[in-house]
Amino acid sequence: MTHFLTAEGKKQLEEKLSYYKSTRRVEASEKIAIAREFGDLSENAEYDAAKEEQGQIEAEIREMEDILLNCQIIDKSAVEGEVSIGSTVTVYDEEFDENLVLQILGSTESNPAKGIISNNSPVGAALIGKKVGDRVVVKMGGDNEITYKIIEVKHNI
C-alpha cells in the first residue's frame, strides 16, 4: 500500500522513528530489566506490563518503517484547478449553507479536527479529480449524503 506524505510529514515520521529506536526501545528494555529483579516472572505484573509495552513499541516501529518504505512524497505536479492529494479545497456545503476549507493529504497525516482529511476518506476520495464548479455528492453510509460545490482549489505543497 502506498502512503502519501508531504516532505515535512516524512521528515517528522523519520524523527519519530529515530526517537522510538534510540529512546523508547531503551526505556522499555530498562523497565524489563528492573521488573526481572522483582523475582518470580510468572506472578510479576510489572514484568508483564513492561513486555507488553515493548511489544507495542516494536509494532509502532515496524509500522513507521513500513510507511517510510512505501511512501510517495506529494509534489506540485497537480493540474491547476483540479483536486489532488496535497490540495486545499474550499467547498460550499449546501445543506448547512457554509464554506469549508479542507486539505487533502495521505491517511498518515490526516487530522479531521484541523480540516486535514485523507485521500481515502469518503469526502477526500469523492473530491479527488474534481474541478472548481463541480458538485460532489458524498455517500456517508446508509441513505446519508452530503453535497458540496467546489469553490476553490489551491496547490500549496
PDB file of C-alpha atoms in Angstrom, residues 33-96:
ATOM      1  CA  ALA A  33      15.414  -5.424  33.481  1.00  0.00           C
ATOM      2  CA  ILE A  34      14.096  -3.690  36.600  1.00  0.00           C
ATOM      3  CA  ALA A  35      10.948  -5.853  36.651  1.00  0.00           C
ATOM      4  CA  ARG A  36      13.049  -9.035  36.393  1.00  0.00           C
ATOM      5  CA  GLU A  37      14.718  -8.075  39.659  1.00  0.00           C
ATOM      6  CA  PHE A  38      11.349  -8.384  41.433  1.00  0.00           C
ATOM      7  CA  GLY A  39      11.603 -12.157  41.247  1.00  0.00           C
ATOM      8  CA  ASP A  40       9.154 -14.815  40.016  1.00  0.00           C
ATOM      9  CA  LEU A  41       8.197 -13.800  36.458  1.00  0.00           C
ATOM     10  CA  SER A  42       5.018 -15.921  36.458  1.00  0.00           C
ATOM     11  CA  GLU A  43       3.388 -13.586  39.007  1.00  0.00           C
ATOM     12  CA  ASN A  44       5.163 -10.377  38.110  1.00  0.00           C
ATOM     13  CA  ALA A  45       2.689  -7.752  36.854  1.00  0.00           C
ATOM     14  CA  GLU A  46       5.450  -5.167  36.292  1.00  0.00           C
ATOM     15  CA  TYR A  47       7.311  -7.606  34.027  1.00  0.00           C
ATOM     16  CA  ASP A  48       4.160  -8.407  32.049  1.00  0.00           C
ATOM     17  CA  ALA A  49       3.367  -4.688  31.612  1.00  0.00           C
ATOM     18  CA  ALA A  50       6.944  -3.915  30.535  1.00  0.00           C
ATOM     19  CA  LYS A  51       6.911  -6.762  27.974  1.00  0.00           C
ATOM     20  CA  GLU A  52       3.565  -5.581  26.629  1.00  0.00           C
ATOM     21  CA  GLU A  53       4.883  -2.018  26.292  1.00  0.00           C
ATOM     22  CA  GLN A  54       7.955  -3.332  24.496  1.00  0.00           C
ATOM     23  CA  GLY A  55       5.711  -5.222  22.057  1.00  0.00           C
ATOM     24  CA  GLN A  56       3.683  -2.082  21.356  1.00  0.00           C
ATOM     25  CA  ILE A  57       6.821  -0.041  20.729  1.00  0.00           C
ATOM     26  CA  GLU A  58       8.188  -2.667  18.335  1.00  0.00           C
ATOM     27  CA  ALA A  59       4.846  -2.776  16.487  1.00  0.00           C
ATOM     28  CA  GLU A  60       4.872   1.020  16.105  1.00  0.00           C
ATOM     29  CA  ILE A  61       8.466   0.912  14.841  1.00  0.00           C
ATOM     30  CA  ARG A  62       7.512  -1.713  12.223  1.00  0.00           C
ATOM     31  CA  GLU A  63       4.515   0.369  11.150  1.00  0.00           C
ATOM     32  CA  MET A  64       6.605   3.545  10.775  1.00  0.00           C
ATOM     33  CA  GLU A  65       9.282   1.646   8.841  1.00  0.00           C
ATOM     34  CA  ASP A  66       6.598   0.226   6.525  1.00  0.00           C
ATOM     35  CA  ILE A  67       5.113   3.667   5.898  1.00  0.00           C
ATOM     36  CA  LEU A  68       8.530   5.151   5.108  1.00  0.00           C
ATOM     37  CA  LEU A  69       9.439   2.215   2.882  1.00  0.00           C
ATOM     38  CA  ASN A  70       6.178   2.522   0.930  1.00  0.00           C
ATOM     39  CA  CYS A  71       5.675   6.276   0.881  1.00  0.00           C
ATOM     40  CA  GLN A  72       5.287   8.649  -2.008  1.00  0.00           C
ATOM     41  CA  ILE A  73       6.023  12.320  -1.490  1.00  0.00           C
ATOM     42  CA  ILE A  74       3.191  14.614  -2.542  1.00  0.00           C
ATOM     43  CA  ASP A  75       4.502  17.013  -5.168  1.00  0.00           C
ATOM     44  CA  LYS A  76       3.270  20.008  -7.128  1.00  0.00           C
ATOM     45  CA  SER A  77       2.555  18.143 -10.364  1.00  0.00           C
ATOM     46  CA  ALA A  78      -1.194  18.671  -9.984  1.00  0.00           C
ATOM     47  CA  VAL A  79      -3.356  20.147 -12.722  1.00  0.00           C
ATOM     48  CA  GLU A  80      -4.321  23.721 -11.859  1.00  0.00           C
ATOM     49  CA  GLY A  81      -7.891  23.903 -10.538  1.00  0.00           C
ATOM     50  CA  GLU A  82      -8.197  20.120 -10.126  1.00  0.00           C
ATOM     51  CA  VAL A  83      -8.323  18.493  -6.698  1.00  0.00           C
ATOM     52  CA  SER A  84      -5.438  16.144  -5.942  1.00  0.00           C
ATOM     53  CA  ILE A  85      -3.555  14.892  -2.921  1.00  0.00           C
ATOM     54  CA  GLY A  86      -1.948  17.954  -1.388  1.00  0.00           C
ATOM     55  CA  SER A  87      -4.747  20.317  -2.450  1.00  0.00           C
ATOM     56  CA  THR A  88      -6.513  22.717  -0.150  1.00  0.00           C
ATOM     57  CA  VAL A  89     -10.132  22.823  -1.270  1.00  0.00           C
ATOM     58  CA  THR A  90     -12.841  25.298  -0.353  1.00  0.00           C
ATOM     59  CA  VAL A  91     -16.260  23.695  -0.711  1.00  0.00           C
ATOM     60  CA  TYR A  92     -19.751  25.012  -0.171  1.00  0.00           C
ATOM     61  CA  ASP A  93     -21.894  22.696   1.970  1.00  0.00           C
ATOM     62  CA  GLU A  94     -25.381  23.120   0.512  1.00  0.00           C
ATOM     63  CA  GLU A  95     -27.196  21.562   3.483  1.00  0.00           C
ATOM     64  CA  PHE A  96     -25.612  23.798   6.130  1.00  0.00           C
TER      65      PHE A  96
END
